[in-house]
mmCIF file of C-alpha atoms in Angstrom:
data_model
loop_
_atom_site.group_PDB
_atom_site.id
_atom_site.type_symbol
_atom_site.label_atom_id
_atom_site.label_comp_id
_atom_site.label_asym_id
_atom_site.label_seq_id
_atom_site.Cartn_x
_atom_site.Cartn_y
_atom_site.Cartn_z
ATOM 1 C CA UNK A 139 16.358 -2.879 24.657
ATOM 2 C CA UNK A 140 15.221 -5.720 26.885
ATOM 3 C CA UNK A 141 16.525 -9.214 26.157
ATOM 4 C CA UNK A 142 15.137 -12.427 27.563
ATOM 5 C CA UNK A 143 17.529 -15.363 27.817
ATOM 6 C CA UNK A 144 16.141 -18.765 28.696
ATOM 7 C CA UNK A 145 17.696 -21.917 30.097
ATOM 8 C CA UNK A 146 18.576 -24.823 27.840
ATOM 9 C CA UNK A 147 16.716 -27.847 26.575
ATOM 10 C CA UNK A 148 15.482 -30.492 29.011
ATOM 11 C CA UNK A 149 14.544 -34.147 28.674
ATOM 12 C CA UNK A 150 12.253 -35.404 31.429
ATOM 13 C CA UNK A 151 10.429 -38.595 32.290
ATOM 14 C CA UNK A 152 6.635 -38.740 32.629
ATOM 15 C CA UNK A 153 5.501 -37.800 36.108
ATOM 16 C CA UNK A 154 8.554 -35.686 36.842
ATOM 17 C CA UNK A 155 8.897 -31.890 37.070
ATOM 18 C CA UNK A 156 10.808 -29.328 35.041
ATOM 19 C CA UNK A 157 11.996 -25.811 35.806
ATOM 20 C CA UNK A 158 12.689 -23.321 33.027
ATOM 21 C CA UNK A 159 14.328 -19.988 33.780
ATOM 22 C CA UNK A 160 14.211 -16.669 31.983
ATOM 23 C CA UNK A 161 16.726 -13.920 32.697
ATOM 24 C CA UNK A 162 15.995 -10.345 31.668
ATOM 25 C CA UNK A 163 18.717 -7.926 30.677
ATOM 26 C CA UNK A 164 18.542 -4.346 29.481
ATOM 27 C CA UNK A 165 15.776 -3.605 31.938
ATOM 28 C CA UNK A 166 14.491 -4.539 35.361
ATOM 29 C CA UNK A 167 11.833 -7.075 36.132
ATOM 30 C CA UNK A 168 10.010 -4.833 38.548
ATOM 31 C CA UNK A 169 8.619 -2.645 35.807
ATOM 32 C CA UNK A 170 7.017 -5.174 33.475
ATOM 33 C CA UNK A 171 5.172 -8.457 33.512
ATOM 34 C CA UNK A 172 6.501 -11.736 32.172
ATOM 35 C CA UNK A 173 4.313 -14.515 30.810
ATOM 36 C CA UNK A 174 4.991 -18.052 29.649
ATOM 37 C CA UNK A 175 3.666 -19.291 26.317
ATOM 38 C CA UNK A 176 4.138 -22.799 24.998
ATOM 39 C CA UNK A 177 3.984 -24.296 21.511
ATOM 40 C CA UNK A 178 3.722 -28.028 20.935
ATOM 41 C CA UNK A 179 5.365 -29.579 17.865
ATOM 42 C CA UNK A 180 3.462 -28.325 14.834
ATOM 43 C CA UNK A 181 0.929 -26.723 17.161
ATOM 44 C CA UNK A 182 -0.253 -23.210 17.973
ATOM 45 C CA UNK A 183 0.566 -20.835 20.816
ATOM 46 C CA UNK A 184 -0.888 -21.292 24.286
ATOM 47 C CA UNK A 185 -0.720 -18.847 27.206
ATOM 48 C CA UNK A 186 0.125 -20.611 30.443
ATOM 49 C CA UNK A 187 0.355 -17.831 32.996
ATOM 50 C CA UNK A 188 2.285 -14.758 33.953
ATOM 51 C CA UNK A 189 3.876 -12.817 36.804
ATOM 52 C CA UNK A 190 2.834 -9.229 37.466
ATOM 53 C CA UNK A 191 5.316 -7.299 39.606
ATOM 54 C CA UNK A 192 2.743 -4.644 40.462
ATOM 55 C CA UNK A 193 0.784 -7.240 42.388
ATOM 56 C CA UNK A 194 3.770 -9.405 43.229
ATOM 57 C CA UNK A 195 1.813 -12.457 42.173
ATOM 58 C CA UNK A 196 1.227 -14.779 39.257
ATOM 59 C CA UNK A 197 -1.988 -15.596 37.415
ATOM 60 C CA UNK A 198 -2.509 -18.846 35.580
ATOM 61 C CA UNK A 199 -4.574 -20.281 32.786
ATOM 62 C CA UNK A 200 -7.165 -22.594 34.305
ATOM 63 C CA UNK A 201 -5.649 -25.413 32.279
ATOM 64 C CA UNK A 202 -2.349 -25.138 34.160
ATOM 65 C CA UNK A 203 -3.595 -23.981 37.566
ATOM 66 C CA UNK A 204 -2.139 -26.203 40.269
ATOM 67 C CA UNK A 205 0.483 -27.759 38.006
ATOM 68 C CA UNK A 206 2.506 -24.693 37.045
ATOM 69 C CA UNK A 207 4.253 -22.241 39.357
ATOM 70 C CA UNK A 208 5.750 -18.965 38.152
ATOM 71 C CA UNK A 209 8.100 -17.166 40.514
ATOM 72 C CA UNK A 210 10.131 -13.998 39.985
ATOM 73 C CA UNK A 211 13.451 -13.202 41.610
ATOM 74 C CA UNK A 212 13.935 -9.466 41.182
ATOM 75 C CA UNK A 213 17.450 -9.580 42.648
ATOM 76 C CA UNK A 214 18.617 -11.649 39.674
ATOM 77 C CA UNK A 215 16.029 -10.359 37.131
ATOM 78 C CA UNK A 216 14.908 -13.946 36.604
ATOM 79 C CA UNK A 217 11.483 -15.503 36.242
ATOM 80 C CA UNK A 218 11.214 -19.252 36.722
ATOM 81 C CA UNK A 219 8.431 -21.522 35.497
ATOM 82 C CA UNK A 220 8.078 -24.911 37.121
ATOM 83 C CA UNK A 221 5.685 -27.568 35.829
ATOM 84 C CA UNK A 222 4.941 -30.801 37.656
ATOM 85 C CA UNK A 223 3.354 -34.162 36.738
ATOM 86 C CA UNK A 224 4.692 -34.029 33.200
ATOM 87 C CA UNK A 225 3.043 -36.082 30.454
ATOM 88 C CA UNK A 226 4.020 -36.741 26.843
ATOM 89 C CA UNK A 227 1.618 -33.916 25.851
ATOM 90 C CA UNK A 228 3.847 -31.420 27.650
ATOM 91 C CA UNK A 229 6.567 -31.883 25.028
ATOM 92 C CA UNK A 230 6.814 -28.384 23.600
ATOM 93 C CA UNK A 231 8.842 -25.228 23.162
ATOM 94 C CA UNK A 232 8.359 -22.946 26.144
ATOM 95 C CA UNK A 233 8.779 -19.200 25.656
ATOM 96 C CA UNK A 234 9.027 -16.457 28.219
ATOM 97 C CA UNK A 235 7.600 -13.223 26.876
ATOM 98 C CA UNK A 236 7.423 -9.645 28.044
ATOM 99 C CA UNK A 237 3.939 -8.229 28.257
ATOM 100 C CA UNK A 238 3.930 -4.930 26.400
ATOM 101 C CA UNK A 239 1.209 -2.328 26.264
ATOM 102 C CA UNK A 240 -2.277 -3.156 25.060
ATOM 103 C CA UNK A 241 -2.035 -6.805 26.123
ATOM 104 C CA UNK A 242 0.642 -7.801 23.626
ATOM 105 C CA UNK A 243 3.861 -9.780 23.782
ATOM 106 C CA UNK A 244 6.548 -7.495 22.439
ATOM 107 C CA UNK A 245 9.722 -9.333 23.435
ATOM 108 C CA UNK A 246 10.261 -13.089 23.321
ATOM 109 C CA UNK A 247 12.913 -15.340 24.772
ATOM 110 C CA UNK A 248 14.631 -17.763 22.415
ATOM 111 C CA UNK A 249 12.568 -20.686 23.701
ATOM 112 C CA UNK A 250 13.400 -23.743 25.788
ATOM 113 C CA UNK A 251 12.549 -27.167 24.381
ATOM 114 C CA UNK A 252 11.152 -29.567 26.938
ATOM 115 C CA UNK A 253 10.882 -33.176 25.804
ATOM 116 C CA UNK A 254 8.976 -35.704 27.879
ATOM 117 C CA UNK A 255 10.170 -39.183 27.052
ATOM 118 C CA UNK A 256 10.276 -42.524 28.810
ATOM 119 C CA UNK B 171 -11.585 -20.233 27.284
ATOM 120 C CA UNK B 172 -11.510 -21.585 23.714
ATOM 121 C CA UNK B 173 -8.936 -20.674 21.108
ATOM 122 C CA UNK B 174 -9.923 -18.144 18.472
ATOM 123 C CA UNK B 175 -10.762 -19.721 15.108
ATOM 124 C CA UNK B 176 -8.524 -19.125 12.100
ATOM 125 C CA UNK B 177 -8.398 -20.876 8.714
ATOM 126 C CA UNK B 178 -5.673 -23.520 8.613
ATOM 127 C CA UNK B 179 -4.164 -22.122 5.442
ATOM 128 C CA UNK B 180 -4.392 -19.207 3.022
ATOM 129 C CA UNK B 181 -2.400 -18.823 -0.173
ATOM 130 C CA UNK B 182 -1.786 -16.194 -2.801
ATOM 131 C CA UNK B 183 0.520 -15.248 -5.632
ATOM 132 C CA UNK B 184 3.240 -12.617 -5.335
ATOM 133 C CA UNK B 185 1.784 -9.121 -5.517
ATOM 134 C CA UNK B 186 -1.710 -10.213 -4.562
ATOM 135 C CA UNK B 187 -3.551 -9.345 -1.349
ATOM 136 C CA UNK B 188 -4.762 -11.972 1.073
ATOM 137 C CA UNK B 189 -6.862 -11.821 4.231
ATOM 138 C CA UNK B 190 -6.624 -14.037 7.306
ATOM 139 C CA UNK B 191 -9.692 -14.140 9.529
ATOM 140 C CA UNK B 192 -9.907 -14.625 13.282
ATOM 141 C CA UNK B 193 -13.268 -15.459 14.858
ATOM 142 C CA UNK B 194 -13.931 -15.075 18.545
ATOM 143 C CA UNK B 195 -16.768 -14.230 20.895
ATOM 144 C CA UNK B 196 -18.101 -11.275 22.854
ATOM 145 C CA UNK B 197 -15.821 -12.428 25.700
ATOM 146 C CA UNK B 198 -12.680 -11.724 23.718
ATOM 147 C CA UNK B 199 -12.494 -10.277 20.178
ATOM 148 C CA UNK B 200 -15.921 -8.647 20.312
ATOM 149 C CA UNK B 201 -15.567 -7.300 23.824
ATOM 150 C CA UNK B 202 -12.353 -5.323 23.502
ATOM 151 C CA UNK B 203 -10.355 -3.429 20.907
ATOM 152 C CA UNK B 204 -7.283 -5.428 21.810
ATOM 153 C CA UNK B 205 -6.625 -7.836 18.951
ATOM 154 C CA UNK B 206 -3.011 -8.411 18.009
ATOM 155 C CA UNK B 207 -1.329 -10.463 15.295
ATOM 156 C CA UNK B 208 1.959 -12.356 15.294
ATOM 157 C CA UNK B 209 4.077 -13.631 12.416
ATOM 158 C CA UNK B 210 6.215 -16.733 12.905
ATOM 159 C CA UNK B 211 8.670 -17.984 10.321
ATOM 160 C CA UNK B 212 9.725 -21.648 10.629
ATOM 161 C CA UNK B 213 12.170 -22.193 13.461
ATOM 162 C CA UNK B 214 11.926 -18.638 14.784
ATOM 163 C CA UNK B 215 10.078 -16.887 17.600
ATOM 164 C CA UNK B 216 6.816 -15.075 16.888
ATOM 165 C CA UNK B 217 6.967 -11.382 16.040
ATOM 166 C CA UNK B 218 4.286 -8.817 16.870
ATOM 167 C CA UNK B 219 3.012 -7.169 13.669
ATOM 168 C CA UNK B 220 -0.367 -5.664 14.644
ATOM 169 C CA UNK B 221 -1.772 -4.470 17.983
ATOM 170 C CA UNK B 222 -4.986 -2.765 19.109
ATOM 171 C CA UNK B 223 -6.750 -4.228 16.053
ATOM 172 C CA UNK B 224 -5.011 -2.093 13.437
ATOM 173 C CA UNK B 225 -1.805 -0.474 14.727
ATOM 174 C CA UNK B 226 1.663 -1.444 13.534
ATOM 175 C CA UNK B 227 4.748 -1.459 15.760
ATOM 176 C CA UNK B 228 7.661 0.582 14.539
ATOM 177 C CA UNK B 229 9.486 -1.177 11.714
ATOM 178 C CA UNK B 230 6.593 -3.340 10.527
ATOM 179 C CA UNK B 231 5.767 -2.962 6.848
ATOM 180 C CA UNK B 232 2.615 -1.016 5.964
ATOM 181 C CA UNK B 233 1.689 -3.948 3.722
ATOM 182 C CA UNK B 234 0.265 -5.472 6.897
ATOM 183 C CA UNK B 235 -3.048 -4.078 8.081
ATOM 184 C CA UNK B 236 -5.651 -5.169 10.599
ATOM 185 C CA UNK B 237 -9.335 -4.608 11.154
ATOM 186 C CA UNK B 238 -12.137 -5.788 13.399
ATOM 187 C CA UNK B 239 -15.900 -6.034 13.071
ATOM 188 C CA UNK B 240 -17.996 -7.527 15.823
ATOM 189 C CA UNK B 241 -16.510 -10.813 16.958
ATOM 190 C CA UNK B 242 -14.250 -11.163 13.913
ATOM 191 C CA UNK B 243 -10.839 -9.689 13.240
ATOM 192 C CA UNK B 244 -8.849 -9.769 10.016
ATOM 193 C CA UNK B 245 -5.260 -9.409 8.907
ATOM 194 C CA UNK B 246 -4.640 -8.278 5.342
ATOM 195 C CA UNK B 247 -1.298 -8.648 3.629
ATOM 196 C CA UNK B 248 -1.067 -6.581 0.461
ATOM 197 C CA UNK B 249 1.589 -6.885 -2.245
ATOM 198 C CA UNK B 250 2.352 -10.426 -1.124
ATOM 199 C CA UNK B 251 6.071 -11.268 -1.039
ATOM 200 C CA UNK B 252 7.976 -14.532 -0.681
ATOM 201 C CA UNK B 253 9.121 -13.525 2.800
ATOM 202 C CA UNK B 254 5.512 -13.290 3.948
ATOM 203 C CA UNK B 255 5.306 -17.067 3.868
ATOM 204 C CA UNK B 256 4.905 -17.901 7.557
ATOM 205 C CA UNK B 257 2.426 -18.845 10.241
ATOM 206 C CA UNK B 258 0.168 -16.084 11.548
ATOM 207 C CA UNK B 259 -1.581 -16.039 14.909
ATOM 208 C CA UNK B 260 -4.220 -13.662 16.184
ATOM 209 C CA UNK B 261 -4.558 -12.961 19.882
ATOM 210 C CA UNK B 262 -7.092 -11.075 21.955
ATOM 211 C CA UNK B 263 -7.482 -9.870 25.503
ATOM 212 C CA UNK B 264 -10.002 -12.194 27.106
ATOM 213 C CA UNK B 265 -10.722 -10.564 30.430
ATOM 214 C CA UNK B 266 -8.934 -10.567 33.758
ATOM 215 C CA UNK B 267 -9.297 -14.315 34.340
ATOM 216 C CA UNK B 268 -7.841 -15.283 30.965
ATOM 217 C CA UNK B 269 -6.088 -12.261 29.549
ATOM 218 C CA UNK B 270 -4.444 -13.868 26.517
ATOM 219 C CA UNK B 271 -6.381 -15.952 23.997
ATOM 220 C CA UNK B 272 -4.581 -17.086 20.868
ATOM 221 C CA UNK B 273 -5.956 -18.125 17.521
ATOM 222 C CA UNK B 274 -5.450 -21.579 16.041
ATOM 223 C CA UNK B 275 -2.942 -20.227 13.533
ATOM 224 C CA UNK B 276 -2.903 -19.833 9.741
ATOM 225 C CA UNK B 277 -0.177 -20.958 7.382
ATOM 226 C CA UNK B 278 0.259 -18.408 4.607
ATOM 227 C CA UNK B 279 1.769 -19.810 1.429
ATOM 228 C CA UNK B 280 3.102 -17.685 -1.413
ATOM 229 C CA UNK B 281 2.524 -19.587 -4.654
#
């Protein structure tokens, strides 16, 4: 049973960057894709992008293209998501999720709260 | 890509059936048989309850059922229970450029 364990909460200033990590256990990263989904306070779910090991590359939502980088380190079974130029609107819970069959998210990390505050 | 449209809230009494709708376009809901639904209780992570429009993962109650017609998908919860009170999100494959489109979310309240 795969488990996704994320890094802890972060407080960042506007204009800075944040890196959130996601470590997979109970499986290896090279056999499934990992995406990042965020949820603002009281808001809905939003797909940001994901890493596909088959292609060895990440794809991004147009909204986050150029501001978000997703990189996988298969040696440590970790996927990192880095977001730059943070604004107050980036305050949210960030989830790493495993992409299951039929374009679903079948395993979720516990979430990492990122707060952007001056 | 725009979010799929869901009603903000739906309510029902215990034992009743309710339906949550999810409206999309031919680029997402209408173009593929790949609608899924997630349940999220307050303070917890979302849980997959329906995939491929109408299939349930192992362990999900058969009180949850899904359907799709054209550009609209629906989630029906029958025999409503107190524990069904949660937020529900639909999601659809949206093509290779934007594979995951989520709905706006629906708060289900058990009266």
